[in-house]
Short mmCIF file of C-alpha atoms and ligand atoms in Angstrom, two decimals:
data_model
loop_
_atom_site.label_atom_id
_atom_site.label_comp_id
_atom_site.label_asym_id
_atom_site.label_seq_id
_atom_site.Cartn_x
_atom_site.Cartn_y
_atom_site.Cartn_z
CA MET A 146 22.28 18.98 20.76
CA ALA A 147 19.07 16.91 20.67
CA SER A 148 16.27 18.51 22.63
CA ALA A 149 15.27 17.24 26.00
CA ALA A 150 12.19 19.45 25.93
CA CYS A 151 8.87 18.04 27.04
CA ASP A 152 5.50 19.43 26.04
CA SER A 153 6.37 22.70 27.68
CA THR A 154 4.35 22.48 30.85
CA GLY A 155 5.25 18.89 31.72
CA PRO A 156 3.55 15.53 31.36
CA ASP A 157 0.64 16.24 33.72
CA ALA A 158 -0.27 19.64 32.32
CA VAL A 159 -3.59 20.08 30.56
CA ILE A 160 -2.93 21.09 26.96
CA ALA A 161 -5.66 23.07 25.22
CA ASN A 162 -7.23 21.55 22.11
CA PRO A 163 -4.59 22.14 19.36
CA LEU A 164 -7.39 22.37 16.79
CA GLU A 165 -8.90 25.49 18.37
CA GLN A 166 -5.83 27.75 18.51
CA LEU A 167 -6.04 29.58 15.17
CA THR A 168 -8.58 31.80 13.45
CA LEU A 169 -9.51 31.58 9.79
CA GLU A 170 -7.72 34.91 9.22
CA GLN A 171 -4.52 33.54 10.75
CA LEU A 172 -4.77 30.34 8.73
CA ARG A 173 -5.21 32.30 5.52
CA THR A 174 -1.76 33.84 6.01
CA ARG A 175 -0.17 30.38 5.66
CA THR A 176 1.86 29.72 2.52
CA SER A 177 1.60 25.91 2.41
CA MET A 178 -0.36 23.99 -0.23
CA LYS A 179 -3.61 23.71 1.72
CA TRP A 180 -4.01 27.47 2.08
CA THR A 181 -2.68 28.71 -1.27
CA VAL A 182 -4.03 26.50 -4.05
CA HIS A 183 -7.58 27.88 -3.86
CA PRO A 184 -8.84 31.49 -3.76
CA PRO A 185 -9.64 33.03 -0.35
CA ASP A 186 -13.40 32.41 -0.53
CA VAL A 187 -12.75 28.64 -0.48
CA LEU A 188 -12.59 26.64 2.76
CA PRO A 189 -9.79 24.12 2.12
CA LEU A 190 -10.53 20.70 3.62
CA TRP A 191 -8.58 18.62 1.15
CA VAL A 192 -4.82 17.92 1.46
CA ALA A 193 -3.69 16.27 4.73
CA GLU A 194 -2.31 19.29 6.57
CA MET A 195 -3.70 20.17 10.00
CA ASP A 196 -4.75 23.62 11.16
CA VAL A 197 -2.61 23.51 14.30
CA LEU A 198 0.43 25.18 15.80
CA LEU A 199 3.46 23.01 16.43
CA ALA A 200 3.68 20.86 19.56
CA PRO A 201 5.78 22.92 22.02
CA ALA A 202 8.46 20.21 22.26
CA VAL A 203 8.89 20.27 18.49
CA ALA A 204 8.92 24.06 18.28
CA ASP A 205 11.48 24.30 21.12
CA THR A 206 13.75 21.82 19.39
CA LEU A 207 13.59 23.70 16.10
CA HIS A 208 14.11 27.09 17.74
CA ARG A 209 17.15 25.77 19.57
CA ALA A 210 18.67 24.24 16.43
CA VAL A 211 18.22 27.49 14.52
CA ALA A 212 19.58 29.60 17.40
CA ASP A 213 22.61 27.31 17.65
CA GLY A 214 23.17 27.14 13.90
CA ASP A 215 22.74 23.36 14.21
CA THR A 216 21.59 23.08 10.60
CA GLY A 217 23.99 20.58 9.03
CA TYR A 218 23.40 17.01 7.85
CA PRO A 219 21.43 14.45 9.85
CA SER A 220 23.29 11.71 11.71
CA GLY A 221 22.75 8.97 14.27
CA HIS A 222 19.73 6.94 15.32
CA ALA A 223 17.89 9.26 17.70
CA TYR A 224 14.81 9.16 15.42
CA ALA A 225 14.73 5.34 15.54
CA ASP A 226 15.24 5.36 19.33
CA ALA A 227 12.36 7.80 19.75
CA LEU A 228 10.05 5.74 17.54
CA ALA A 229 11.03 2.52 19.33
CA GLY A 230 10.22 4.15 22.69
CA PHE A 231 6.90 5.44 21.37
CA ALA A 232 6.00 2.01 19.95
CA ALA A 233 6.82 0.29 23.23
CA ASP A 234 4.78 2.77 25.30
CA ARG A 235 1.83 3.36 23.00
CA TRP A 236 1.45 0.13 21.12
CA ARG A 237 3.05 -2.21 23.68
CA TRP A 238 5.30 -3.39 20.85
CA ASP A 239 9.06 -3.85 21.19
CA GLY A 240 9.58 -4.82 17.56
CA ILE A 241 11.45 -1.77 16.29
CA ALA A 242 15.07 -2.93 16.24
CA VAL A 243 17.09 0.24 15.77
CA GLU A 244 19.76 -1.62 13.78
CA ARG A 245 17.11 -2.56 11.22
CA THR A 246 16.01 1.01 10.51
CA ALA A 247 17.07 3.69 8.04
CA ILE A 248 16.16 7.34 7.82
CA VAL A 249 14.64 8.27 4.46
CA ALA A 250 13.55 11.55 2.90
CA ASP A 251 9.86 10.95 3.52
CA VAL A 252 7.41 8.09 3.47
CA MET A 253 6.76 8.10 -0.27
CA MET A 254 10.47 8.20 -1.15
CA GLY A 255 10.99 5.45 1.42
CA ILE A 256 8.38 3.36 -0.39
CA VAL A 257 10.08 3.99 -3.73
CA GLU A 258 13.48 2.99 -2.30
CA THR A 259 11.98 -0.14 -0.76
CA LEU A 260 10.44 -1.09 -4.11
CA ARG A 261 13.93 -0.72 -5.59
CA LEU A 262 15.20 -3.22 -3.02
CA LEU A 263 12.44 -5.72 -3.69
CA ASN A 264 11.68 -5.61 -7.39
CA GLU A 265 12.39 -3.87 -10.67
CA PRO A 266 10.68 -1.71 -13.27
CA GLY A 267 8.07 -3.86 -15.02
CA ASP A 268 7.25 -5.71 -11.78
CA THR A 269 3.91 -5.35 -10.03
CA VAL A 270 2.65 -3.48 -6.98
CA ILE A 271 -0.68 -4.47 -5.42
CA VAL A 272 -2.72 -1.75 -3.69
CA CYS A 273 -5.96 -2.02 -1.73
CA ALA A 274 -8.19 0.51 -3.47
CA PRO A 275 -9.50 3.07 -2.83
CA VAL A 276 -6.19 4.26 -1.44
CA TYR A 277 -3.89 7.29 -1.04
CA PRO A 278 -3.47 8.45 -4.68
CA PRO A 279 0.35 8.81 -4.66
CA PHE A 280 0.56 5.01 -4.24
CA TYR A 281 -0.45 4.85 -7.92
CA ALA A 282 1.61 7.85 -9.00
CA PHE A 283 4.88 6.84 -7.33
CA ALA A 284 4.60 3.16 -8.32
CA THR A 285 3.92 3.93 -11.97
CA HIS A 286 6.52 6.72 -12.00
CA SER A 287 9.08 4.15 -10.94
CA GLY A 288 8.00 1.83 -13.77
CA ARG A 289 5.93 -0.63 -11.73
CA ARG A 290 2.52 -1.92 -12.82
CA VAL A 291 -0.29 -1.42 -10.31
CA ILE A 292 -2.83 -4.15 -9.60
CA GLU A 293 -5.79 -3.33 -7.41
CA ALA A 294 -7.24 -5.50 -4.64
CA PRO A 295 -10.35 -3.47 -3.76
CA LEU A 296 -11.46 -3.16 -0.14
CA THR A 297 -14.79 -4.67 0.89
CA PRO A 298 -17.82 -2.33 0.66
CA GLY A 299 -17.32 -1.81 4.43
CA GLY A 300 -13.79 -0.53 3.78
CA ARG A 301 -11.92 -3.53 5.17
CA LEU A 302 -9.15 -5.62 3.61
CA ASP A 303 -10.69 -8.19 1.27
CA LEU A 304 -8.69 -11.41 1.51
CA ASP A 305 -10.28 -12.89 -1.60
CA ALA A 306 -9.48 -9.78 -3.63
CA ILE A 307 -5.89 -9.80 -2.30
CA THR A 308 -5.59 -13.50 -3.22
CA ASP A 309 -6.81 -12.77 -6.76
CA ALA A 310 -4.45 -9.80 -7.06
CA CYS A 311 -1.51 -11.91 -5.84
CA THR A 312 -2.32 -14.58 -8.42
CA ALA A 313 -2.61 -11.98 -11.20
CA ALA A 314 0.56 -10.23 -10.04
CA ARG A 315 2.54 -13.49 -10.03
CA ARG A 316 1.48 -14.13 -13.61
CA LEU A 317 3.04 -10.80 -14.61
CA SER A 318 6.11 -10.73 -12.41
CA ASN A 319 8.18 -12.91 -10.09
CA ARG A 320 8.56 -10.26 -7.42
CA PRO A 321 5.23 -8.61 -6.65
CA VAL A 322 4.95 -6.25 -3.71
CA LEU A 323 1.78 -5.63 -1.71
CA LEU A 324 1.68 -2.02 -0.56
CA LEU A 325 -0.52 -1.77 2.53
CA CYS A 326 -1.83 1.42 4.09
CA ASN A 327 -2.22 0.83 7.85
CA PRO A 328 -4.28 2.69 9.08
CA HIS A 329 -5.95 3.11 5.73
CA ASN A 330 -6.22 6.45 3.94
CA PRO A 331 -8.95 7.46 2.90
CA THR A 332 -11.36 5.22 4.86
CA GLY A 333 -9.70 5.61 8.27
CA THR A 334 -9.86 1.82 8.72
CA VAL A 335 -7.50 0.35 11.32
CA HIS A 336 -6.56 -3.15 10.19
CA THR A 337 -6.92 -5.74 12.94
CA ARG A 338 -4.35 -8.26 14.10
CA SER A 339 -6.33 -11.13 12.60
CA GLU A 340 -6.73 -9.34 9.25
CA LEU A 341 -3.00 -8.59 9.10
CA THR A 342 -2.06 -12.12 10.16
CA ALA A 343 -4.23 -13.50 7.37
CA VAL A 344 -2.59 -11.11 4.87
CA ALA A 345 0.86 -12.24 6.02
CA ALA A 346 -0.02 -15.92 5.51
CA LEU A 347 -1.46 -15.15 2.11
CA ALA A 348 1.55 -13.07 1.04
CA ARG A 349 3.95 -15.85 2.09
CA ARG A 350 1.90 -18.42 0.19
CA HIS A 351 2.06 -16.37 -3.00
CA GLY A 352 5.67 -15.21 -2.66
CA VAL A 353 4.60 -11.58 -2.34
CA ARG A 354 6.64 -9.16 -0.22
CA VAL A 355 4.73 -6.59 1.85
CA VAL A 356 5.53 -2.93 2.43
CA SER A 357 3.27 -1.30 5.02
CA ASP A 358 2.83 2.47 5.12
CA GLU A 359 2.13 3.21 8.82
CA ILE A 360 2.36 7.00 8.70
CA HIS A 361 -1.10 7.38 10.31
CA ALA A 362 -0.32 4.96 13.17
CA PRO A 363 -0.13 7.62 15.94
CA LEU A 364 -3.53 8.92 14.80
CA VAL A 365 -5.67 5.96 15.90
CA LEU A 366 -8.72 7.38 17.67
CA PRO A 367 -10.54 6.10 20.76
CA GLY A 368 -12.28 2.82 19.98
CA ALA A 369 -9.52 1.18 17.94
CA ASP A 370 -5.99 -0.11 18.56
CA PHE A 371 -3.08 0.14 16.18
CA VAL A 372 -1.31 -3.08 15.19
CA SER A 373 1.84 -2.76 13.13
CA TYR A 374 2.04 -5.17 10.23
CA LEU A 375 5.59 -5.98 11.36
CA SER A 376 4.24 -7.30 14.66
CA VAL A 377 2.16 -10.15 13.22
CA PRO A 378 3.49 -13.69 12.64
CA GLY A 379 4.60 -14.25 9.07
CA ALA A 380 5.52 -10.60 8.48
CA GLU A 381 9.22 -11.02 9.33
CA ASP A 382 10.25 -10.42 5.70
CA ALA A 383 8.24 -7.18 5.43
CA PHE A 384 9.07 -3.49 5.64
CA ALA A 385 7.13 -0.69 7.30
CA LEU A 386 7.41 3.07 7.07
CA PHE A 387 6.78 5.42 9.98
CA SER A 388 6.86 9.18 10.31
CA ALA A 389 5.78 11.96 12.66
CA SER A 390 4.71 13.97 9.65
CA LYS A 391 0.93 13.40 9.80
CA ALA A 392 0.34 13.26 13.55
CA TRP A 393 2.44 16.33 14.37
CA ASN A 394 1.86 18.22 11.09
CA LEU A 395 5.49 18.13 9.95
CA ALA A 396 5.11 17.53 6.20
CA GLY A 397 7.26 20.62 5.57
CA LEU A 398 10.07 19.12 7.65
CA LYS A 399 10.92 16.06 5.63
CA ALA A 400 11.97 12.84 7.33
CA ALA A 401 10.69 9.29 7.79
CA LEU A 402 11.89 5.93 9.05
CA LEU A 403 12.10 2.69 7.10
CA VAL A 404 11.91 -0.35 9.38
CA ALA A 405 12.80 -3.87 8.23
CA GLY A 406 11.48 -7.09 9.74
CA SER A 407 14.05 -9.62 10.96
CA GLU A 408 14.10 -11.52 7.64
CA ALA A 409 14.41 -8.31 5.61
CA ALA A 410 17.68 -7.20 7.24
CA THR A 411 19.81 -8.33 4.30
CA ASP A 412 17.56 -6.42 1.91
CA LEU A 413 17.86 -3.31 4.05
CA ALA A 414 21.65 -3.70 4.03
CA ARG A 415 21.54 -3.13 0.26
CA LEU A 416 19.97 0.31 0.72
CA PRO A 417 22.50 2.76 -0.75
CA GLU A 418 24.04 5.04 1.85
CA GLU A 419 23.03 8.15 -0.08
CA VAL A 420 19.35 7.41 0.59
CA SER A 421 19.89 8.48 4.20
CA HIS A 422 21.04 11.88 2.91
CA GLY A 423 17.47 12.61 1.80
CA PRO A 424 15.85 13.80 5.04
CA SER A 425 16.75 17.21 6.39
CA HIS A 426 18.51 17.49 9.74
CA LEU A 427 15.78 19.83 10.98
CA GLY A 428 13.22 17.26 9.88
CA VAL A 429 14.95 14.47 11.80
CA LEU A 430 15.25 16.69 14.89
CA ALA A 431 11.58 17.67 14.71
CA HIS A 432 10.30 14.11 14.17
CA THR A 433 12.52 12.81 16.96
CA ALA A 434 11.23 15.45 19.37
CA ALA A 435 7.64 14.63 18.39
CA PHE A 436 7.90 10.90 19.12
CA ALA A 437 10.04 11.41 22.22
CA HIS A 438 8.46 14.46 23.85
CA GLY A 439 5.30 15.39 21.96
CA ARG A 440 2.99 12.80 23.47
CA ALA A 441 0.90 15.02 25.73
CA TRP A 442 0.27 17.33 22.76
CA LEU A 443 -0.69 14.28 20.67
CA ASP A 444 -3.17 13.20 23.35
CA ALA A 445 -4.78 16.64 23.28
CA LEU A 446 -4.91 16.49 19.49
CA LEU A 447 -6.52 13.03 19.51
CA GLU A 448 -9.16 14.29 21.93
CA GLY A 449 -9.87 17.23 19.60
CA LEU A 450 -10.03 14.94 16.58
CA ASP A 451 -12.41 12.62 18.41
CA GLN A 452 -14.67 15.60 19.14
CA ASN A 453 -14.47 16.73 15.51
CA ARG A 454 -15.29 13.22 14.34
CA SER A 455 -18.51 13.33 16.40
CA LEU A 456 -19.26 16.90 15.32
CA LEU A 457 -18.78 16.02 11.65
CA THR A 458 -20.99 12.94 12.00
CA SER A 459 -23.84 15.06 13.36
CA LEU A 460 -23.28 17.89 10.85
CA VAL A 461 -23.38 15.47 7.92
CA HIS A 462 -26.51 13.84 9.34
CA ARG A 463 -28.22 17.23 9.66
CA HIS A 464 -27.09 19.11 6.54
CA LEU A 465 -26.27 16.28 4.12
CA PRO A 466 -28.89 13.59 4.81
CA THR A 467 -28.23 11.88 1.47
CA VAL A 468 -24.50 11.58 2.16
CA ASP A 469 -23.21 8.60 4.14
CA MET A 470 -20.18 8.98 6.35
CA VAL A 471 -18.27 5.94 7.56
CA ARG A 472 -16.98 6.70 11.05
CA PRO A 473 -13.17 6.71 10.67
CA GLU A 474 -11.27 4.66 13.25
CA ALA A 475 -8.10 6.68 12.66
CA THR A 476 -6.67 9.68 10.79
CA TYR A 477 -8.37 13.05 10.41
CA LEU A 478 -9.84 12.14 7.05
CA ALA A 479 -13.53 11.39 6.54
CA TRP A 480 -14.65 9.40 3.54
CA LEU A 481 -18.05 10.62 2.44
CA ASP A 482 -20.22 8.51 0.17
CA CYS A 483 -22.00 11.00 -2.10
CA ARG A 484 -23.26 8.51 -4.65
CA ARG A 485 -26.89 9.15 -3.75
CA LEU A 486 -26.45 12.75 -4.93
CA GLY A 487 -26.47 11.25 -8.41
CA LEU A 488 -23.72 13.49 -9.75
CA HIS A 489 -21.55 12.27 -12.56
CA SER A 490 -18.21 11.09 -11.24
CA ALA A 491 -15.35 9.94 -13.37
CA GLY A 492 -14.17 6.36 -13.08
CA PRO A 493 -10.65 5.42 -12.10
CA SER A 494 -9.54 5.36 -15.73
CA ASP A 495 -9.76 9.17 -15.54
CA GLY A 496 -6.73 9.19 -13.34
CA PRO A 497 -6.11 7.49 -10.02
CA GLY A 498 -3.10 9.19 -8.53
CA VAL A 499 -3.65 12.73 -9.74
CA VAL A 500 -4.36 14.37 -6.38
CA SER A 501 -5.55 17.71 -7.78
CA ASP A 502 -8.01 16.21 -10.29
CA LEU A 503 -11.62 17.07 -9.44
CA SER A 504 -14.78 15.39 -10.61
CA GLY A 505 -18.40 14.69 -9.62
CA PRO A 506 -19.29 15.75 -6.06
CA ALA A 507 -15.88 17.32 -5.28
CA ARG A 508 -16.22 19.54 -8.35
CA MET A 509 -19.77 20.50 -7.33
CA PHE A 510 -18.76 21.28 -3.71
CA LEU A 511 -15.89 23.46 -4.92
CA ASP A 512 -17.97 25.30 -7.50
CA ARG A 513 -21.16 25.77 -5.48
CA ALA A 514 -20.14 25.57 -1.81
CA ARG A 515 -16.61 26.94 -2.16
CA VAL A 516 -15.34 24.02 -0.10
CA ALA A 517 -12.29 22.17 -1.42
CA LEU A 518 -12.33 18.41 -0.83
CA SER A 519 -10.35 15.55 -2.36
CA SER A 520 -12.16 13.88 -5.22
CA GLY A 521 -12.82 10.19 -4.59
CA HIS A 522 -12.07 8.98 -8.11
CA VAL A 523 -8.33 9.72 -7.76
CA PHE A 524 -8.18 7.08 -4.99
CA GLY A 525 -8.80 4.34 -7.57
CA THR A 526 -11.50 1.70 -7.84
CA GLY A 527 -14.30 2.26 -5.36
CA GLY A 528 -13.56 5.97 -5.01
CA SER A 529 -15.86 7.35 -7.66
CA GLY A 530 -18.79 9.27 -6.14
CA PHE A 531 -16.96 9.79 -2.82
CA VAL A 532 -15.13 12.80 -1.41
CA ARG A 533 -12.48 12.91 1.31
CA LEU A 534 -12.86 15.64 3.92
CA ASN A 535 -10.00 16.70 6.23
CA TYR A 536 -11.50 17.49 9.65
CA ALA A 537 -8.26 18.56 11.37
CA THR A 538 -9.52 22.09 11.61
CA THR A 539 -11.51 24.33 13.95
CA SER A 540 -15.09 23.43 14.79
CA ALA A 541 -16.14 26.82 13.34
CA ILE A 542 -14.61 26.03 9.94
CA LEU A 543 -16.07 22.54 10.03
CA ARG A 544 -19.57 23.87 10.76
CA ASP A 545 -19.31 26.53 8.06
CA ALA A 546 -18.04 24.04 5.47
CA VAL A 547 -20.75 21.42 6.03
CA GLN A 548 -23.49 24.07 6.13
CA ARG A 549 -22.23 25.40 2.80
CA MET A 550 -22.14 21.88 1.38
CA GLY A 551 -25.72 21.27 2.53
CA ALA A 552 -26.90 24.50 0.91
CA ALA A 553 -25.09 23.58 -2.31
CA VAL A 554 -26.82 20.19 -2.43
CA ALA A 555 -30.20 21.84 -1.85
CA THR A 556 -29.54 24.31 -4.70
CA THR A 557 -28.34 21.54 -6.98
CA LYS A 558 -31.53 19.60 -6.34
CA VAL A 559 -33.70 22.63 -7.08
CA ARG A 560 -31.83 23.24 -10.32
CA SER A 561 -31.96 19.65 -11.48
CA GLY A 562 -35.54 19.13 -10.33
C1 PLP B 27 -0.85 7.06 3.61
C2 PLP B 27 0.11 8.18 3.37
N1 PLP B 27 1.38 7.91 3.02
C3 PLP B 27 2.28 8.87 2.80
C4 PLP B 27 1.92 10.21 2.89
C5 PLP B 27 2.93 11.24 2.57
O1 PLP B 27 3.98 11.17 3.46
P1 PLP B 27 5.37 11.87 3.15
O2 PLP B 27 5.10 13.33 3.00
O3 PLP B 27 6.23 11.53 4.32
O4 PLP B 27 5.86 11.25 1.86
C6 PLP B 27 0.61 10.55 3.26
C7 PLP B 27 0.20 11.95 3.35
O5 PLP B 27 -0.91 12.30 3.56
C8 PLP B 27 -0.31 9.51 3.51
O6 PLP B 27 -1.57 9.77 3.85
#
């Protein structure tokens, strides 16, 4: 009963910007985390949900499943087939071997299950900080010790820091894992083929296995090209995780795909069967439809995100002249350096991993601008004094939010001066 729906009007149809379909009033009726955690006077630009309607192909698939009562358990490899087709077309990469894939509940649970295959509680996990806070939370919750390999000041992978972290990790455990984020959340960095090849050589040299979270891969914006870690030489013993959840806004429809490199097949074979019971059937159907038939919608979204990236750059320049924004190469997340505002910001010891924790500039922007952002310090070392802003919203909300932030900074200056 899998859907054969295309983005409703066909591949050549012009799809309107998905980011300009909803009003603030309509968005405020949503019941998901983004729109309910804060009171209604707050503009929520924090958690990674997008202010879009579903891609028509995804909505059609879900409607059909509900109408048919097709709401049982997931089965088969349609999700893997769809991802393999997408990877071949979009990334010119034929490396997704369907027999080396497994459906998992979501990306983070897939990471936890992969850690269980590769090491044990007490072992180490290396992360490239600042990074998606649940990397810390899920690793420590499963009893692993986290070692940081901070990014360079320019937000790129730092091979020396990764070497040092591998050495430190090997002193503490025989089976360290390097958990990559590719593209990187929160900086929006797209790791290059040469960077990833160097990481693979380094990981092999130190006996470190690599798990690459590639959830943001479909969200690479014009100007950069996605390279899967699994596609570089030396990465054959690695794992990667993919999902349609970020690019098609399907976090509420849980599903993800774990993909093993050719030398990791025997590890994948040890994955307990019950792990594949985690994703919901509706989730698998929706993700499959997205990768197989939601590409025209994705193109329209990427165009809208590219426009918002430019708009945000100019808004920050105009209203927040003492804030520096690194132009993200991917994702809909902007990493804003607010250190020149001189506000106290907690260090990472105050809690990397606790997504809802607010400090420094994020606290000030919530209190004085009524704009909710993610606080940089929860992303670990290098995050203090930064905020992460989600620009997958309407241009009107984006303008309002940055104007409010600018006014709040001006008021703060007057008060402190
Ligand atoms: C890098 C990264 N990994 C994983 C996730 C969460 O994915 P899931 O809901 O599939 O666990 C996110 C969500 O924003 C993310 O940015």
